[in-house]
Amino acid sequence: MSISMRIARIRPAEVRLAEENAAFLRAMGIVTIHLQASPGAGKTSLIQRTAESLSGRLRLAVIQGTLSNQSGVTHVHAVDLPVVQVNTGEQPYLDASMVREALEQLPLADVDLILIEEIGTLTLPTEQVLGATLRVAMASLPEGEDCPVHYPGPFARADAIVLNKTDLMAHLGFDQSVFHQAVRRVNGNAPIFELSCRSGEGIEPWSAWLLEQARDRQL
Amino acid sequence: MSISMRIARIRPAEVRLAEENAAFLRAMGIVTIHLQASPGAGKTSLIQRTAESLSGRLRLAVIQGTLSNQSGVTHVHAVDLPVVQVNTGEQPYLDASMVREALEQLPLADVDLILIEEIGTLTLPTEQVLGATLRVAMASLPEGEDCPVHYPGPFARADAIVLNKTDLMAHLGFDQSVFHQAVRRVNGNAPIFELSCRSGEGIEPWSAWLLEQARDRQL
């Protein structure tokens, strides 16, 4: 079975475009985070909490992938920061050219950190490249302790891992140590941030990590 | 931007294979359900509950897509029914040829209903066809009331929709009527089954619907 023929392969032109994105952003001193998670894991909530937490410390912007072209869809709005929504149409993931077009719509001279919210899925093509500085994979408690083993790709490639919805711990009988073991089976080093976008608990260490990433790269 | 060039298009040969699967299963009097949901929505739990509920009424089998080739991954095992696991490798979804190979490993003369558990995602290629009789899309409460609007594809194409984890209703402040409205924006007719695989509540109407589908097609 020629599976490899059936996967959307990244064209060389796309890789060049991603490299150009990366070089351009590096020159601007802007750190970009490519955030990947399942639908409902809390990507938008994390962005809102992060923006609140980093307000006055880092200037944020958001590029947000969406499949929906319906009106009334709720998105990042509770915080005052530049957001470019990208409707990816039939293609269920962002690509480097979409990110480039979105960057052109942002006030980049006034931005330190861009959070790129991927379409919600843990099963992106493995070679997908946008030119982002860092990759973050997020899971949430209802997805189960062994989610990183069932869907290893995003967790294996991540520079940091977020576990959201810790406020549901008592109701779900979730064992954090099992989740940590599952992460370590696919990723030996990435820091793991446990937090609740609902309560705000655990947001500060995550924000501090982002701040550190931005400062390391701007000096 | 030539997005259409970048999506894994279903080859004509694949469509023919799906049609052959469908014709073969129809001739055998076997109903197949293609179950799609996010990671952690509860696909495997739903299969376990369904098998328990239909025990003695329908003879079930399971084809289960998985990305993981690691040992120790937990899957359907609590119930005594034939299960074929299909590791899809780099391709993050099942296809008709994988289903055909799986069918050849099942004791089809003793099977009435096959549940096909797709790799966990709501963002499959739109044209994906396996040859299954019916499609079912499942969401769970933590994914939010507007999940069907954000990820319309699977819900728009579904013959039935399952909302799992109703046991978390009180903790999440989830409004079922908003979920129903979201479903109806993309799918006018499919029945919606609200249930909890954890408590077992709501499993019986869902099982009864499956039984009805199987009987309608076997007579």
XYZ file of C-alpha atoms in Angstrom:
438
model
C 0.000 0.000 0.000
C 1.618 3.238 -1.109
C 0.654 5.270 1.917
C 3.392 7.792 1.304
C 1.793 8.742 -2.003
C -1.413 9.676 -0.224
C -0.026 12.098 2.336
C 0.046 15.788 1.578
C 3.785 16.263 1.247
C 5.289 19.644 1.911
C 6.631 21.027 -1.337
C 10.206 22.366 -1.379
C 8.736 25.832 -2.115
C 6.759 25.586 1.112
C 9.895 24.720 3.097
C 11.708 27.728 1.592
C 8.779 29.942 2.516
C 8.872 28.645 6.098
C 12.609 29.336 6.272
C 12.004 32.855 4.975
C 9.302 33.371 7.616
C 11.722 32.190 10.300
C 14.583 34.420 9.091
C 12.305 37.454 8.788
C 10.861 36.992 12.282
C 14.309 36.414 13.765
C 15.536 39.658 12.195
C 12.519 41.460 13.671
C 13.254 39.992 17.122
C 9.825 38.359 17.197
C 9.269 34.967 18.796
C 6.488 32.825 17.347
C 4.786 29.914 19.049
C 2.944 27.292 17.007
C 0.227 25.958 19.304
C -1.342 22.613 18.514
C -4.130 20.791 20.383
C -7.414 18.972 19.921
C -10.703 20.803 19.476
C -11.860 21.991 22.881
C -8.506 21.505 24.621
C -8.525 25.237 25.334
C -6.252 26.893 22.754
C -8.236 30.113 22.615
C -8.640 30.207 26.393
C -4.897 29.720 26.811
C -4.236 32.623 24.453
C -6.617 34.854 26.397
C -5.084 33.926 29.757
C -1.564 34.342 28.380
C -2.377 37.773 26.983
C -3.821 38.870 30.335
C -0.828 37.486 32.196
C 1.804 39.043 29.922
C 0.050 42.383 29.566
C 2.637 45.140 30.116
C 5.489 42.632 29.913
C 5.340 41.425 26.299
C 3.451 42.737 23.294
C 1.422 39.876 21.874
C -0.324 39.194 18.588
C -2.321 36.193 17.433
C -2.680 34.313 14.169
C -5.659 32.044 14.448
C -6.497 29.252 12.043
C -10.175 28.449 11.593
C -12.194 26.050 9.449
C -15.422 27.894 10.041
C -16.720 30.576 7.756
C -19.911 30.898 9.749
C -20.714 34.091 11.569
C -21.149 34.025 15.303
C -18.142 31.834 15.968
C -16.538 33.064 19.165
C -12.821 33.698 19.116
C -10.182 35.670 20.960
C -11.869 38.927 21.870
C -11.743 39.354 25.620
C -8.307 40.923 25.382
C -7.131 43.904 23.402
C -4.509 42.482 21.059
C -4.073 42.205 17.309
C -5.648 39.028 15.916
C -5.575 37.841 12.317
C -7.979 35.022 11.567
C -7.037 32.701 8.736
C -9.764 30.559 7.231
C -7.894 27.578 5.836
C -10.805 26.458 3.664
C -10.680 22.816 2.663
C -7.140 22.381 3.942
C -7.435 21.492 7.622
C -4.173 23.115 8.746
C -2.158 26.308 8.403
C 0.801 26.520 6.066
C 3.779 28.846 5.649
C 2.181 30.951 2.930
C -0.924 31.548 5.073
C 1.311 32.614 7.962
C 3.216 34.984 5.676
C -0.016 36.616 4.519
C -1.177 36.932 8.123
C 2.148 38.487 9.198
C 1.652 41.215 6.586
C -1.561 42.222 8.364
C 0.018 42.557 11.828
C 1.695 45.687 13.266
C 4.998 43.829 13.597
C 7.032 46.800 14.868
C 4.892 46.682 18.014
C 4.958 42.924 18.554
C 7.313 40.735 20.628
C 5.504 37.410 20.575
C 3.055 35.864 18.131
C 0.887 32.945 19.179
C -0.146 30.902 16.161
C -3.251 28.853 16.930
C -3.368 25.837 14.646
C -6.635 24.252 13.514
C -7.630 21.895 16.323
C -6.147 18.482 15.715
C -3.312 16.247 16.910
C -2.912 14.547 13.535
C -1.244 17.104 11.289
C 1.042 16.019 8.457
C 4.374 15.362 10.110
C 6.383 17.611 7.843
C 4.205 20.687 8.325
C 6.407 23.759 8.771
C 5.355 27.363 9.285
C 8.628 29.002 10.265
C 7.618 29.385 13.906
C 10.319 29.681 16.573
C 8.882 27.107 18.943
C 6.212 24.431 18.954
C 3.846 23.857 21.844
C 1.500 20.883 22.164
C -1.437 21.048 24.558
C -3.640 18.307 25.979
C -6.441 18.614 28.481
C -7.497 16.294 31.278
C -10.600 14.893 29.542
C -8.382 13.629 26.714
C -6.861 11.069 29.030
C -3.524 10.373 30.637
C -2.184 8.452 27.644
C -3.069 11.005 24.946
C 0.638 11.695 24.134
C 1.191 7.997 23.428
C -1.896 7.630 21.228
C -1.095 10.837 19.280
C 2.678 11.079 19.608
C 3.478 13.475 16.744
C 2.795 16.909 18.255
C 4.101 15.900 21.682
C 7.298 14.401 20.281
C 8.079 17.574 18.325
C 7.077 20.058 21.050
C 9.438 22.479 22.789
C 6.934 22.739 25.625
C 3.819 20.819 26.623
C 0.745 22.229 28.325
C -1.771 20.174 30.284
C -4.980 22.202 30.625
C -8.149 21.806 32.722
C -6.442 20.778 35.950
C -9.568 22.126 37.690
C -11.287 18.887 36.567
C -8.697 16.736 38.386
C -11.009 15.681 41.205
C -13.885 14.821 38.886
C -11.891 12.760 36.407
C -9.564 10.725 38.610
C -6.664 11.834 36.411
C -3.186 10.702 37.476
C -0.645 13.387 36.532
C 2.292 11.037 36.946
C 0.843 8.730 34.263
C 0.531 11.719 31.915
C 4.135 12.706 32.629
C 5.300 9.162 31.895
C 3.333 9.185 28.636
C 4.983 12.472 27.617
C 8.442 11.161 28.494
C 7.928 8.111 26.269
C 7.844 10.446 23.257
C 9.682 13.569 24.469
C 12.555 13.474 26.908
C 13.100 17.136 27.639
C 10.253 19.545 26.975
C 8.949 21.297 30.093
C 5.381 20.373 31.066
C 3.087 23.140 32.321
C 0.007 22.029 34.212
C -2.607 24.749 34.381
C -6.264 25.666 34.330
C -7.402 28.361 31.929
C -10.685 28.324 33.830
C -9.260 29.151 37.266
C -6.006 30.752 36.142
C -3.976 28.394 38.297
C -0.598 27.554 36.776
C -0.691 30.300 34.143
C 2.234 32.233 35.669
C 4.988 29.589 35.197
C 3.860 29.157 31.571
C 3.910 32.914 30.985
C 7.316 33.168 32.636
C 8.637 30.512 30.256
C 7.323 32.465 27.258
C 8.916 35.631 28.617
C 12.227 33.822 28.999
C 12.034 32.494 25.416
C 11.340 35.986 24.088
C 14.149 37.627 26.115
C 16.692 34.958 25.210
C 16.070 35.633 21.547
C 15.857 39.394 21.653
C 19.209 39.977 23.384
C -2.883 29.768 -3.388
C -3.554 26.339 -4.818
C -4.928 24.794 -1.661
C -6.697 22.065 -3.565
C -3.351 20.780 -4.834
C -2.146 20.325 -1.281
C -4.963 18.171 0.067
C -4.651 14.414 -0.103
C -7.208 13.709 -2.795
C -8.925 10.358 -2.885
C -7.831 8.512 -5.989
C -10.499 6.982 -8.229
C -9.105 3.549 -7.342
C -9.782 4.310 -3.676
C -13.390 5.276 -4.407
C -13.892 2.028 -6.334
C -12.442 0.090 -3.410
C -14.834 1.846 -1.018
C -17.768 0.993 -3.298
C -16.624 -2.626 -3.382
C -16.396 -2.665 0.427
C -19.931 -1.257 0.638
C -21.366 -3.761 -1.866
C -19.618 -6.699 -0.181
C -20.837 -5.718 3.298
C -24.380 -5.148 1.999
C -24.392 -8.612 0.462
C -23.221 -10.043 3.783
C -25.996 -8.183 5.636
C -23.417 -6.377 7.770
C -23.903 -2.784 8.860
C -20.754 -0.700 9.374
C -20.485 2.503 11.393
C -17.629 4.923 10.763
C -17.061 6.682 14.088
C -15.203 9.966 14.111
C -14.283 12.147 17.111
C -11.435 14.051 18.729
C -8.789 12.345 20.841
C -10.256 11.686 24.255
C -13.890 12.211 23.232
C -14.525 8.617 24.252
C -14.589 6.530 21.060
C -13.172 3.419 22.684
C -15.392 3.829 25.747
C -18.438 4.183 23.500
C -17.501 0.975 21.700
C -17.130 -0.855 25.014
C -20.467 0.408 26.329
C -22.189 -0.364 23.031
C -20.816 -3.891 23.001
C -22.028 -4.488 26.555
C -25.428 -3.029 25.753
C -25.963 -4.974 22.521
C -24.564 -8.245 23.880
C -26.993 -11.020 22.930
C -28.870 -8.712 20.537
C -26.283 -7.988 17.835
C -22.951 -9.579 17.060
C -20.344 -6.830 16.984
C -16.838 -6.495 15.640
C -14.435 -3.573 15.740
C -11.901 -2.116 13.333
C -9.757 0.318 15.228
C -7.383 2.819 13.663
C -4.311 3.720 15.671
C -1.255 5.914 15.150
C 0.654 4.331 17.971
C 3.016 1.437 17.497
C 4.078 1.522 21.127
C 3.318 -1.360 23.410
C 1.152 -0.810 26.430
C -1.424 1.308 24.631
C -4.812 0.457 26.058
C -7.592 -0.343 23.640
C -10.868 -2.191 23.496
C -10.392 -5.211 25.707
C -13.010 -5.199 28.421
C -15.465 -6.935 26.153
C -15.179 -10.185 24.321
C -15.498 -9.225 20.668
C -13.332 -9.458 17.588
C -11.083 -6.412 17.203
C -8.676 -5.704 14.369
C -6.253 -2.892 15.046
C -4.951 -1.013 12.031
C -1.808 1.051 12.477
C -2.131 3.725 9.816
C 1.535 4.712 10.011
C 2.285 8.172 8.726
C -1.174 8.584 7.237
C -3.377 9.950 10.036
C -6.622 8.332 8.898
C -8.052 5.024 7.716
C -8.720 4.359 4.056
C -10.757 1.844 2.077
C -7.868 -0.514 1.425
C -7.008 -0.656 5.131
C -10.661 -1.450 5.897
C -10.670 -4.199 3.277
C -7.568 -5.801 4.777
C -9.130 -5.583 8.234
C -12.385 -7.148 7.007
C -10.416 -10.157 5.784
C -9.262 -10.768 9.355
C -12.752 -10.726 10.892
C -15.104 -13.730 11.255
C -17.697 -12.024 9.042
C -20.201 -14.888 9.013
C -20.701 -14.253 12.732
C -20.918 -10.464 12.595
C -23.953 -8.153 12.271
C -22.410 -4.771 13.007
C -18.877 -3.433 12.638
C -17.818 -0.294 14.468
C -14.936 1.394 12.670
C -13.032 3.662 15.040
C -11.286 6.375 13.041
C -8.011 7.958 14.185
C -9.027 10.709 16.625
C -9.554 13.946 14.725
C -12.352 16.148 13.436
C -10.307 17.365 10.461
C -10.165 14.463 8.037
C -9.928 15.038 4.297
C -13.479 15.761 3.197
C -13.626 13.123 0.508
C -12.466 10.256 2.701
C -14.540 7.149 1.952
C -14.281 3.705 3.503
C -17.445 2.044 2.254
C -19.147 2.205 5.643
C -22.948 2.117 5.845
C -23.332 5.057 8.212
C -21.218 7.836 9.653
C -21.344 8.906 13.281
C -19.657 12.011 14.688
C -19.077 12.311 18.413
C -18.242 15.311 20.571
C -17.837 15.475 24.327
C -18.794 18.201 26.773
C -15.265 19.499 27.403
C -14.961 20.271 23.674
C -17.496 23.042 24.029
C -21.026 23.773 22.892
C -19.933 25.215 19.542
C -17.597 22.380 18.487
C -19.854 21.404 15.517
C -19.631 24.950 14.145
C -15.844 25.177 14.539
C -15.297 21.720 13.002
C -18.336 21.313 10.756
C -17.139 18.521 8.429
C -17.814 15.362 10.438
C -21.024 16.744 11.957
C -22.395 17.895 8.601
C -21.830 14.449 7.058
C -23.018 12.407 10.054
C -26.049 10.115 10.055
C -26.101 10.349 13.838
C -24.353 12.527 16.399
C -23.264 11.516 19.893
C -22.598 13.934 22.736
C -20.539 12.131 25.394
C -19.546 12.944 28.985
C -22.937 14.297 30.082
C -21.822 13.349 33.613
C -19.644 16.488 33.519
C -22.657 18.736 32.852
C -22.772 20.253 36.334
C -19.040 20.950 36.433
C -18.769 22.564 33.023
C -21.877 24.741 32.829
C -22.603 23.231 29.425
C -25.851 24.313 27.737
C -27.243 21.408 25.698
C -29.597 23.651 23.731
C -26.616 25.650 22.434
C -24.973 22.405 21.312
C -28.174 21.340 19.559
C -28.382 24.690 17.784
C -24.741 24.343 16.701
C -25.453 20.864 15.289
C -28.543 22.108 13.451
C -26.544 24.856 11.754
C -24.580 22.183 9.924
C -26.901 19.139 9.995
C -30.685 19.418 9.851
C -31.766 15.855 10.501
C -29.314 13.533 12.214
C -30.493 12.256 15.591
C -28.460 13.473 18.567
C -27.713 11.014 21.370
C -26.618 12.509 24.684
C -24.927 9.986 26.892
C -22.225 9.234 29.408
C -19.909 6.322 28.758
C -18.742 6.754 32.332
C -22.118 6.315 34.032
C -23.882 4.424 31.238
C -26.714 6.956 31.151
C -28.171 7.419 27.675
C -26.493 4.350 26.160
C -29.761 2.475 25.583
C -31.363 4.912 23.057
C -28.100 4.923 21.101
C -27.911 1.115 21.123
C -31.572 0.913 20.099
C -30.838 3.157 17.119
C -27.961 0.905 16.055
C -30.207 -2.146 16.411
C -32.836 -0.465 14.247
C -30.257 0.386 11.573
C -29.014 -3.190 11.526
C -32.520 -4.700 11.361
C -33.699 -2.327 8.645
C -30.836 -3.438 6.455
C -30.917 -7.147 7.190
C -34.583 -7.682 6.312
